Coordinates of N, CA and C in Angstrom, one line a residue:
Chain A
X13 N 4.1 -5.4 3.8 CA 2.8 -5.7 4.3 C 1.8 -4.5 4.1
X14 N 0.5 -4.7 3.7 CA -0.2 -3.8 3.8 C -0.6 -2.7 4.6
X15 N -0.7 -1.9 5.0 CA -0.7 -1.1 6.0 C -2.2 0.4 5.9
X16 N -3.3 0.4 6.7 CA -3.7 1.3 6.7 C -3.9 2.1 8.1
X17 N -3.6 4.0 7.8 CA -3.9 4.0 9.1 C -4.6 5.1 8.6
X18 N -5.4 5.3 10.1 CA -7.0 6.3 10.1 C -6.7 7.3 10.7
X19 N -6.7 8.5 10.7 CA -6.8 10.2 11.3 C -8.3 10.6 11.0
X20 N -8.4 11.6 12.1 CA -7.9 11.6 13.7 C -8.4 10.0 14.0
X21 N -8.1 9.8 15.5 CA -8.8 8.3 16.1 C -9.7 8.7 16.3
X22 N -10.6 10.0 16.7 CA -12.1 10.4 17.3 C -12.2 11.8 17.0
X23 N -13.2 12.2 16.5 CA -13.5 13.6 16.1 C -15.2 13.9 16.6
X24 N -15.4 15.2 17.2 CA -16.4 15.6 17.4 C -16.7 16.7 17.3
X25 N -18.0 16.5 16.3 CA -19.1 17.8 15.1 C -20.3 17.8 15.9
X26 N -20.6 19.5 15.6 CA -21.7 19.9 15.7 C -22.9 19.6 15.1
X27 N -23.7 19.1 15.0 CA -24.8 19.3 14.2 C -24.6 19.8 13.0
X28 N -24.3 19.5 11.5 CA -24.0 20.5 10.3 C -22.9 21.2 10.3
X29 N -21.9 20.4 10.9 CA -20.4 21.3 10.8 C -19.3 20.2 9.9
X30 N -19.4 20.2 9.1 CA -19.1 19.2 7.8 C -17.4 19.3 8.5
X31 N -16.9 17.9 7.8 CA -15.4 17.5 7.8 C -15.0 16.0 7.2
X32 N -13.9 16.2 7.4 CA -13.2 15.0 6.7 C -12.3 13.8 7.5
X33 N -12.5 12.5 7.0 CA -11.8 11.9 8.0 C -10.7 11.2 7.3
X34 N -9.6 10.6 7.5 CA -8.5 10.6 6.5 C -8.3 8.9 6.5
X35 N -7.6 8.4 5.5 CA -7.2 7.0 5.6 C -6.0 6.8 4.6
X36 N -4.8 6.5 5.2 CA -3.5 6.3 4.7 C -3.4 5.0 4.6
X37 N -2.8 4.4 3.0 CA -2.5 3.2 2.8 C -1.4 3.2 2.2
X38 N -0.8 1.9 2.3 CA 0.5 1.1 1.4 C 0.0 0.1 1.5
X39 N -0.2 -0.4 0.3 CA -0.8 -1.6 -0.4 C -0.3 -1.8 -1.7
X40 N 0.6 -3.2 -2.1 CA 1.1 -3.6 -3.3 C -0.5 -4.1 -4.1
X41 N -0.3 -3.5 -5.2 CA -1.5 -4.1 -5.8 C -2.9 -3.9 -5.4
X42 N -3.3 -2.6 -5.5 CA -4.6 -2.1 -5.1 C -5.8 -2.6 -4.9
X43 N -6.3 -4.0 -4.7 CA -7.7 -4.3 -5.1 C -9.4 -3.9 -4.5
X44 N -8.9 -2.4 -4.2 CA -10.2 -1.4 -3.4 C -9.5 -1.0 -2.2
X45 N -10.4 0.4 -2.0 CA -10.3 0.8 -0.7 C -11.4 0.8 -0.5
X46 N -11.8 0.3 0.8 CA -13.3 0.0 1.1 C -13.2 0.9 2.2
X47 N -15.0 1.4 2.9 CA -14.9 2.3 3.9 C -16.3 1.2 4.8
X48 N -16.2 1.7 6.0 CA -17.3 0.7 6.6 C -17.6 1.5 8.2
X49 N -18.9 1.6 7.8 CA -19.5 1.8 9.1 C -20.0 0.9 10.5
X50 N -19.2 1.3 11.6 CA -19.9 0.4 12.7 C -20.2 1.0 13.6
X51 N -21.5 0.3 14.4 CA -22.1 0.9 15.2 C -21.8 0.3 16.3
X52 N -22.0 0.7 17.7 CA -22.0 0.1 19.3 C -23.0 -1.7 19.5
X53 N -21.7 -2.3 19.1 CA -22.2 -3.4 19.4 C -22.9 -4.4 18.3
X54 N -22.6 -3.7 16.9 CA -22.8 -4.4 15.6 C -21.6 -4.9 14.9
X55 N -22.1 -5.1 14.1 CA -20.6 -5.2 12.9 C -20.9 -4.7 11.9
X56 N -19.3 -4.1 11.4 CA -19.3 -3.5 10.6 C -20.3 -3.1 9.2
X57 N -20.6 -2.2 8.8 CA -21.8 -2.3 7.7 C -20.9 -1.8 6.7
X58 N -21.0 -2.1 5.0 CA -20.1 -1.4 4.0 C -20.8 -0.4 3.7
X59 N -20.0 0.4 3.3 CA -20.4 1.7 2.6 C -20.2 1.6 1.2
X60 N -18.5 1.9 0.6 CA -18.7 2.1 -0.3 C -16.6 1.4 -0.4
X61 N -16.6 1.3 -2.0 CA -15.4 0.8 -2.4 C -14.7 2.0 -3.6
X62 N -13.9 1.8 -3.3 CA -12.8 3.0 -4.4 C -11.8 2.2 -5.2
X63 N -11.6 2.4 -6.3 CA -10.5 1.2 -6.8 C -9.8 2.1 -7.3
X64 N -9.5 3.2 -7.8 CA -8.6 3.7 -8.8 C -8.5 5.5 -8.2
X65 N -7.2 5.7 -8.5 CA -7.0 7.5 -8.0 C -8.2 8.4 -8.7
X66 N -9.1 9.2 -8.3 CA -9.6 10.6 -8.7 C -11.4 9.7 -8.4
X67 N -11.4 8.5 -8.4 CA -12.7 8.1 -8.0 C -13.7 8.5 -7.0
X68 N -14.7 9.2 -7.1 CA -15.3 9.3 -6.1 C -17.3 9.0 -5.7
X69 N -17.2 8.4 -4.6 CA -18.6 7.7 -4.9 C -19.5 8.7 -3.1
X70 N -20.9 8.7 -3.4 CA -21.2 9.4 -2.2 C -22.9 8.7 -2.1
X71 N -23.2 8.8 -0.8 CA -24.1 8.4 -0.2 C -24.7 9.3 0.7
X72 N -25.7 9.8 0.7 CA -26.3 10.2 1.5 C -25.9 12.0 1.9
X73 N -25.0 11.7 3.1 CA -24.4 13.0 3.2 C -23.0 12.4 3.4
X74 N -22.6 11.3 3.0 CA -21.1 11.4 2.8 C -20.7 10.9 0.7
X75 N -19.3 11.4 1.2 CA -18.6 10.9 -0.4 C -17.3 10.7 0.2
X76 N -17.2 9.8 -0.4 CA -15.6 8.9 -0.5 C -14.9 9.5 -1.3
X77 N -13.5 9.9 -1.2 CA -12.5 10.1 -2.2 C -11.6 9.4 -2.2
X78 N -10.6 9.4 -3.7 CA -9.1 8.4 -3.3 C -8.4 8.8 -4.1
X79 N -6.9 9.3 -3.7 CA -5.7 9.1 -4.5 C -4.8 8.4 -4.1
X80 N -3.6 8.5 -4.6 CA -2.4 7.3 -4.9 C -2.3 7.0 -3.6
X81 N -2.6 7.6 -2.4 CA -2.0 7.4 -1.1 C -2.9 7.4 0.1
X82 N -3.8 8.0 -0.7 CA -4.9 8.3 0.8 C -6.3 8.8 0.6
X83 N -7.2 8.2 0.9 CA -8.6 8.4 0.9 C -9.0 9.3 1.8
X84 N -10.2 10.1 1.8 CA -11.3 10.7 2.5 C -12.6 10.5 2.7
X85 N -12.8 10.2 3.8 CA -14.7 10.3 3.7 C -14.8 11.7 3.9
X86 N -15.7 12.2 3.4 CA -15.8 13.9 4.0 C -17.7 13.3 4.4
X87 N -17.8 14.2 5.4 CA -19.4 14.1 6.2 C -20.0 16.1 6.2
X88 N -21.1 15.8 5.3 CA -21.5 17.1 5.4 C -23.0 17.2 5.9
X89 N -23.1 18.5 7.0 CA -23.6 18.8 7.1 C -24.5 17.5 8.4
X90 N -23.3 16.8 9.0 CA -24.0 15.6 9.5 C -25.1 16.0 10.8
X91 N -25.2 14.4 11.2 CA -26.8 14.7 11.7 C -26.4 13.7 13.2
X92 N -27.1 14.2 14.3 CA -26.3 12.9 15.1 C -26.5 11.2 14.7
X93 N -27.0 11.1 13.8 CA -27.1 9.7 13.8 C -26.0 8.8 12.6
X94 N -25.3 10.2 12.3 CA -24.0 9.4 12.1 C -23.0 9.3 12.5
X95 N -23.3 9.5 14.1 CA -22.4 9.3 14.9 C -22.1 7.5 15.0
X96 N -20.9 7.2 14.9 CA -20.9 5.9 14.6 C -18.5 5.5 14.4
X97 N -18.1 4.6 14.2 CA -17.0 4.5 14.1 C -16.8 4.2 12.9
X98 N -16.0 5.0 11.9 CA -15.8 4.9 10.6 C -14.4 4.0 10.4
X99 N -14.5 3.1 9.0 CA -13.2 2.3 9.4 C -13.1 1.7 7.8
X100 N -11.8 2.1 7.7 CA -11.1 1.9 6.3 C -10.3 0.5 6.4
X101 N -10.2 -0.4 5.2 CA -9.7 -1.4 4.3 C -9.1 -1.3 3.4
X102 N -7.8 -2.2 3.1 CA -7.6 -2.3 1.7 C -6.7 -3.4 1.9
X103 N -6.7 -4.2 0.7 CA -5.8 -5.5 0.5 C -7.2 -6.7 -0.1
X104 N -6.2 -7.8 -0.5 CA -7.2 -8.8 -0.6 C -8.0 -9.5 0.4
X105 N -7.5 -9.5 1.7 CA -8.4 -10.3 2.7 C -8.6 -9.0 3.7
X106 N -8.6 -7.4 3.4 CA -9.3 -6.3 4.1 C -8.5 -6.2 5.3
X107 N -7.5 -5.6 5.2 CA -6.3 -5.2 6.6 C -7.0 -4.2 6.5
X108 N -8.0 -3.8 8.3 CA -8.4 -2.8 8.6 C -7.7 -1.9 9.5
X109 N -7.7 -0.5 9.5 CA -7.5 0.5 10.2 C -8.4 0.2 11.6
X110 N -7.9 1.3 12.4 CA -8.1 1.1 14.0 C -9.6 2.0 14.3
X111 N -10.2 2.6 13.3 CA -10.9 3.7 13.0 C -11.1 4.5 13.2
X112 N -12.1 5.4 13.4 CA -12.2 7.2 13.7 C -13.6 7.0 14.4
X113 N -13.4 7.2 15.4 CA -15.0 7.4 16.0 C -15.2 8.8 16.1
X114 N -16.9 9.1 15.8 CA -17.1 10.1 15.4 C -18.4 10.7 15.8
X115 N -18.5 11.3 16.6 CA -19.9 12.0 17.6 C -20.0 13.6 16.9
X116 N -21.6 13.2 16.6 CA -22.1 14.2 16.1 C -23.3 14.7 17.5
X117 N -23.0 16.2 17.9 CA -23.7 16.3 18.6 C -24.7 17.6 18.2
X118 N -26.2 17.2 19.0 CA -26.9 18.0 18.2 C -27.0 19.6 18.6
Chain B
X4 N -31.6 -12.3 2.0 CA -30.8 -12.8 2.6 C -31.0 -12.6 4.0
X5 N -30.5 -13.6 5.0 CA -30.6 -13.1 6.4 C -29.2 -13.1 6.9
X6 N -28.2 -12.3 6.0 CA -26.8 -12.6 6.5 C -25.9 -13.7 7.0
X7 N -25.2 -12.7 7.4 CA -23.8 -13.7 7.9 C -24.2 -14.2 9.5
X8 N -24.8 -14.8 9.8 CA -25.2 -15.7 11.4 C -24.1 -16.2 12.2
X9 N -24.2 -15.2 13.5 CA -23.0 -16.0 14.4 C -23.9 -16.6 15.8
X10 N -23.3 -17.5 15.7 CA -23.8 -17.7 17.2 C -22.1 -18.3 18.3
X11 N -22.6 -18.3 19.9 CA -23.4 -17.6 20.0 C -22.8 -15.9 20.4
X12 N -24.0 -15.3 20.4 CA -24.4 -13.4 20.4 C -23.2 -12.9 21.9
X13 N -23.3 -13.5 22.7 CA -22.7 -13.2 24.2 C -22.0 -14.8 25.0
X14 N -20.6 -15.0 25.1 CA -20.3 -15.9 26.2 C -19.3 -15.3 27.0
X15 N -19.5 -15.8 27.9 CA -18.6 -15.9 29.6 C -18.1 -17.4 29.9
X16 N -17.0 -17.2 30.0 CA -16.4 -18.2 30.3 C -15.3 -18.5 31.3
X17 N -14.8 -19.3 31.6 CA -14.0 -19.2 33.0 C -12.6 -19.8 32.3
X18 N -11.5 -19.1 33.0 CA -10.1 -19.6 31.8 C -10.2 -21.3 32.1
X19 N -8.8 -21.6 31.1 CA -8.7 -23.2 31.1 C -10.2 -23.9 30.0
X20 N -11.0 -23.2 30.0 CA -12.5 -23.7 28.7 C -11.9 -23.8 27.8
X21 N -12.8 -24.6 27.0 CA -12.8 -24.8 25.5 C -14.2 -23.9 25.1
X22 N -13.5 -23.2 24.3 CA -14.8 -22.0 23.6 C -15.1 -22.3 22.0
X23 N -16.6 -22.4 21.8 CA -16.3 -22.6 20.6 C -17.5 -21.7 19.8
X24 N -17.2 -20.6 19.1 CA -18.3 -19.9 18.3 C -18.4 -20.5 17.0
X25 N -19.8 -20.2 16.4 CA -20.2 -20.7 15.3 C -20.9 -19.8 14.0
X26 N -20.8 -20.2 12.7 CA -20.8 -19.0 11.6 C -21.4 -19.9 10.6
X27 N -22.4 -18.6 10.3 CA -23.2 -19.5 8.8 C -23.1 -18.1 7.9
X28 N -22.3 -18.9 6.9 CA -22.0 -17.6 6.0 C -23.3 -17.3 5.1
X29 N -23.0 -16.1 4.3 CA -24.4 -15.9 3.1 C -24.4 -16.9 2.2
X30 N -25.6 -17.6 1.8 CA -25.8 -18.3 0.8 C -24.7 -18.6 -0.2
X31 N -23.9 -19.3 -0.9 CA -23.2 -18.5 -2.5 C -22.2 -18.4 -2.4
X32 N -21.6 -17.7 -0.8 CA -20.7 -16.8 -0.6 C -19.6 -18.1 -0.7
X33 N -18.2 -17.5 -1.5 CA -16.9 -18.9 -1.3 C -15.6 -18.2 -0.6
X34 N -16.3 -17.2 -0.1 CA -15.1 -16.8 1.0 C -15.4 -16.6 2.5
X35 N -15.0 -17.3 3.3 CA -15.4 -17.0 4.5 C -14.0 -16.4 5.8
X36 N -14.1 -15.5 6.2 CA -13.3 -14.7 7.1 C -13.5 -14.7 8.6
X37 N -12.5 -14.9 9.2 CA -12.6 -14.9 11.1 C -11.6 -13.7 11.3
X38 N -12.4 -13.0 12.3 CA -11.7 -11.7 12.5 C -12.0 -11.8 13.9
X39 N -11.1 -10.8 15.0 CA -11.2 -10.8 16.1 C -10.8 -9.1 16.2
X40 N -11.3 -8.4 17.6 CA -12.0 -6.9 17.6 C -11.7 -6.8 18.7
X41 N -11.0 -5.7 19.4 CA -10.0 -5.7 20.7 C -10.0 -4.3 20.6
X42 N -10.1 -3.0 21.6 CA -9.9 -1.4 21.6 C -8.0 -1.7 21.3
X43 N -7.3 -2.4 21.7 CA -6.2 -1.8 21.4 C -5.6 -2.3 19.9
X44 N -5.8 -3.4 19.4 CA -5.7 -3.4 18.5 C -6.6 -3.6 17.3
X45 N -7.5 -3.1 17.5 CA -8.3 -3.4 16.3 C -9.1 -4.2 15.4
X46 N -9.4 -4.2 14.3 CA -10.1 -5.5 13.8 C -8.8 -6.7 13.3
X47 N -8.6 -7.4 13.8 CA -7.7 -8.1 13.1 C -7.9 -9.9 12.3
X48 N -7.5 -10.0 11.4 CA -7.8 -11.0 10.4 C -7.4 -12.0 11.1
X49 N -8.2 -13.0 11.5 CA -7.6 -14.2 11.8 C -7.1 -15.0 10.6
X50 N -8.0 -15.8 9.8 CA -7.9 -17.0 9.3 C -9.2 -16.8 8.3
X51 N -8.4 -16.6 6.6 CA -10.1 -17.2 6.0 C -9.6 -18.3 5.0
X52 N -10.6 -18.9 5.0 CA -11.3 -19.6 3.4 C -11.6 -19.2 2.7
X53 N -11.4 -20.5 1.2 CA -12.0 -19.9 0.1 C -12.3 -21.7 -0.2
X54 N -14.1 -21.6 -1.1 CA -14.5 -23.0 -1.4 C -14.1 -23.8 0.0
X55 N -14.3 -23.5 1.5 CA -14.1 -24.1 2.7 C -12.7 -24.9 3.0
X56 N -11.8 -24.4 2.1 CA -10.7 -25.1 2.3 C -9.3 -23.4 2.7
X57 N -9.1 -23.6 4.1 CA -7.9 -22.7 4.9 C -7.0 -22.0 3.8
X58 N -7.2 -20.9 3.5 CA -6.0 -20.2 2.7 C -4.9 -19.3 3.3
X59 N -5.4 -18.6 4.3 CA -4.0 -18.0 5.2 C -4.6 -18.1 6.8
X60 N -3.9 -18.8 7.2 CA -4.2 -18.8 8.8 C -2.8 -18.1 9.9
X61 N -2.3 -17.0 8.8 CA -1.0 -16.3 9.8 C -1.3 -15.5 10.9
X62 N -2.6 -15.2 10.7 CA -3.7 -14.2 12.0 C -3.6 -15.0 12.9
X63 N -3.7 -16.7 13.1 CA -3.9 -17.2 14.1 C -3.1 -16.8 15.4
X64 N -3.4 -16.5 16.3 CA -2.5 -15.8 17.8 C -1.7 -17.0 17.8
X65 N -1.8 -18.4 18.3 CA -1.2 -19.6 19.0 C -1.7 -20.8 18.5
X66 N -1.4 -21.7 18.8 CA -2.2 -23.4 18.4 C -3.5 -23.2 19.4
X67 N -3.4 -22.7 20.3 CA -4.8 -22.7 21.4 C -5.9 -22.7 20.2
X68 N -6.1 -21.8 19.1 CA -6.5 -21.6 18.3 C -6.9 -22.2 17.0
X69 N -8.4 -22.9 16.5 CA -8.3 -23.6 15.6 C -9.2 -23.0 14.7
X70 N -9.5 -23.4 13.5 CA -10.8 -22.9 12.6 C -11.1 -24.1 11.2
X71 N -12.4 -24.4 11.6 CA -12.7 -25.5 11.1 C -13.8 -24.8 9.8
X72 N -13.8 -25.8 8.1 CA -15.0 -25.1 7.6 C -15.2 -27.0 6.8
X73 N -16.4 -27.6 7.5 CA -16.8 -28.3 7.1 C -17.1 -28.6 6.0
X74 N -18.1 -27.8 5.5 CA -19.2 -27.1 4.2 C -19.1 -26.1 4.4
X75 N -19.7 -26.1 2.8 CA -20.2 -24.2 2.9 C -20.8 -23.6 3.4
X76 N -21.6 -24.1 4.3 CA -22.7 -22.7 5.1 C -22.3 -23.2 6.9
X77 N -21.0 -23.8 7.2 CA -21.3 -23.7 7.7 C -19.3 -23.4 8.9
X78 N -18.8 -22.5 9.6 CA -17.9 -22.8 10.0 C -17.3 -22.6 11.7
X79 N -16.6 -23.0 12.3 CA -16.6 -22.5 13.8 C -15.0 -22.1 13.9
X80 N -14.9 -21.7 15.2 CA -14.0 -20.8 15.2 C -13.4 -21.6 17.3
X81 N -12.2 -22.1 17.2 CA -12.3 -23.1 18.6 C -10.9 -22.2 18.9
X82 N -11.6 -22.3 20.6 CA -10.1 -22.0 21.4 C -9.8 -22.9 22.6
X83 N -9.1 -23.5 22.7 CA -8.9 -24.7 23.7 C -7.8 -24.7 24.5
X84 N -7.2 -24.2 25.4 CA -7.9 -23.7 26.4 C -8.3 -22.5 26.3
X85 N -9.3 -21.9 26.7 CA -9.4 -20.0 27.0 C -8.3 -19.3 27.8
X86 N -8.0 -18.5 27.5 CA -7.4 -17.2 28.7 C -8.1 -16.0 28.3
X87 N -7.6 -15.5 29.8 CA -8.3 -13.9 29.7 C -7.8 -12.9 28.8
X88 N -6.7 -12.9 28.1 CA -6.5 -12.1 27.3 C -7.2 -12.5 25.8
X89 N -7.8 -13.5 25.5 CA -9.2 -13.9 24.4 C -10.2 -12.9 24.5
X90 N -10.3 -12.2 25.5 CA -11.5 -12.0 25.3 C -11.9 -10.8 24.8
X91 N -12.6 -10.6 23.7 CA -12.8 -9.8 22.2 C -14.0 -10.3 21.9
X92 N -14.4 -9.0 21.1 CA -15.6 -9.5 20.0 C -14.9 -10.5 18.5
X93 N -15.3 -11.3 18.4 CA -15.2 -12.2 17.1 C -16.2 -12.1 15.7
X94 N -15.9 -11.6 14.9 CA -16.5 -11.1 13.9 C -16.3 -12.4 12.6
X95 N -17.7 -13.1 12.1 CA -17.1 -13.6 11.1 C -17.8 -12.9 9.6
X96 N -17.4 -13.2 8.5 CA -18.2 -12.1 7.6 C -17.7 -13.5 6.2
X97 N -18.5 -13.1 5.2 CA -17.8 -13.7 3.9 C -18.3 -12.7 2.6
X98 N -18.3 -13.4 1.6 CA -17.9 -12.8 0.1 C -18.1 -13.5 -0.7
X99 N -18.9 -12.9 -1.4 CA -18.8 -13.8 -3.0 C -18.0 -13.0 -4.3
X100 N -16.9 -13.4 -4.3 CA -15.6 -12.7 -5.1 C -16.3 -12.4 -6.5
X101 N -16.6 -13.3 -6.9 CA -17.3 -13.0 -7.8 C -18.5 -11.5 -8.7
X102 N -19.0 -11.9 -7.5 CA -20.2 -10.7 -7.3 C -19.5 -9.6 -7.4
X103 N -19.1 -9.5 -6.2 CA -18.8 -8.5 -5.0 C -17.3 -7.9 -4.8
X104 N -16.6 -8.4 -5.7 CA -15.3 -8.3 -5.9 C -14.6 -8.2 -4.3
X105 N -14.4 -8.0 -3.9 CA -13.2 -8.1 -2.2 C -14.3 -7.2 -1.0
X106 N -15.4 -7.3 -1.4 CA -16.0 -6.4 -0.6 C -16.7 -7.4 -0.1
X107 N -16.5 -7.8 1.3 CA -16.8 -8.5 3.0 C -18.6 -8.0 3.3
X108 N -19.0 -8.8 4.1 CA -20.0 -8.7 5.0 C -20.1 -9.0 6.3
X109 N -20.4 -8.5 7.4 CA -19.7 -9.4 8.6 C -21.3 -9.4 9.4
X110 N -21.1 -10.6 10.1 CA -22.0 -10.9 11.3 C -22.2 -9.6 12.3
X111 N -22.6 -10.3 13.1 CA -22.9 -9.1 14.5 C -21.7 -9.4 15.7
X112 N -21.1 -10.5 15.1 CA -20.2 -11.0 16.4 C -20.9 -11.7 17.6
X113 N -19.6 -12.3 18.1 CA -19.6 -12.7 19.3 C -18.3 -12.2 20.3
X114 N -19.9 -11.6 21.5 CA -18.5 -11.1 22.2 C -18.5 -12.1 23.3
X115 N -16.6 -12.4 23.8 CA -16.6 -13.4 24.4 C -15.7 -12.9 25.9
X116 N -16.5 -13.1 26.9 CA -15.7 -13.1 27.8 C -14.8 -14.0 28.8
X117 N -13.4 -13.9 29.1 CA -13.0 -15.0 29.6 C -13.0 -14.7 30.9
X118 N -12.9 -15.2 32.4 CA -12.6 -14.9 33.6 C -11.7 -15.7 34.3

């Protein structure tokens, strides 16, 4: 069964104190690793998707990375308003991780 | 587009109900997904479609539990009777495989409470 899991469950940054949040998969047959942002009381928003090892895509002040086993968001330099719960996917119908909530304080 | 539409936004309900939320997926879209959102366990996959016809419904918790997709824009999500351990946000989202290759959209949810 596909399996992803998220490190840490909750991390909290200073204002501009850049880090990484981790996402472990086992998944037969890769078809993306997706990352997704949710806010208090919305649903989920997508970010960005990863299909293949050494891929990496970035937005804003984050970038996604991926190898054979495990993705990263790294968040640099963040701001409080990306304080928000980060939350990784992978499989064909998106078996999600438990996510990483993540308070950025100013 | 105006998304993925759930209604309704907020219910309270009293156990022993019949609950029933409702979902209008994006235009186009021929996948439609029911997901349910709990602190302890997470987002978890109920039941999706593809072209409105049930392709894996092993998410379902019990029979209490139904998911109907008439048409395309249009599907609900029934629990007959309620209990208090239902009560979760309900996320529905869909996809156009096509386009979009496995990458979901989701509503705003419904959060539902049982008493």
């Amino acid at each position: 069964e596909d399996q992803v899991t998220q490190s840490p469950e909750a991390l909290r940054l200073q204002e501009g104190e850049s880090s990484s949040l981790n996402c472990s998969y086992t998944v037969s047959g890769l078809r993306g690793l997706f990352w997704y942002r949710q806010d208090p009381g919305k649903g989920p928003e997508f970010l960005f998707t990863l299909y293949s090892a050494g891929e990496e895509k970035e937005k804003e002040r984050l970038k996604a990375t991926l190898t054979k086993k495990e993705s990263f968001l790294h968040i640099t330099a963040p701001k409080p308003e990306d304080s928000a719960t980060y939350l990784c996917a992978s499989g064909y119908a998106l078996n999600f991780g438990k996510g990483t909530s993540l308070l950025v304080t100013p | 587009d105006a998304g993925v539409i759930q209604s309704p936004r907020h219910e309270v309900t009293e156990m022993g109900q019949e609950v029933t939320l409702r979902c209008k997926p994006i235009s186009g879209h021929d996948y439609l997904f029911w997901y349910r959102q709990t602190m302890m366990r997470g987002l978890e996959l109920l039941i999706y479609f593809n072209n409105n016809v049930p392709i894996d419904d092993s998410g379902m918790p019990e029979d209490r539990f139904s998911a109907k997709m008439p048409n395309a824009s249009f599907s609900t999500l029934k629990i007959q009777p309620s209990e208090p351990r239902d009560s979760a946000v309900y996320f529905c989202a869909s996809r156009d495989e096509e386009v979009d290759g496995n990458t979901i959209y989701f509503g705003e949810g419904s959060w539902l409470t049982v008493v």
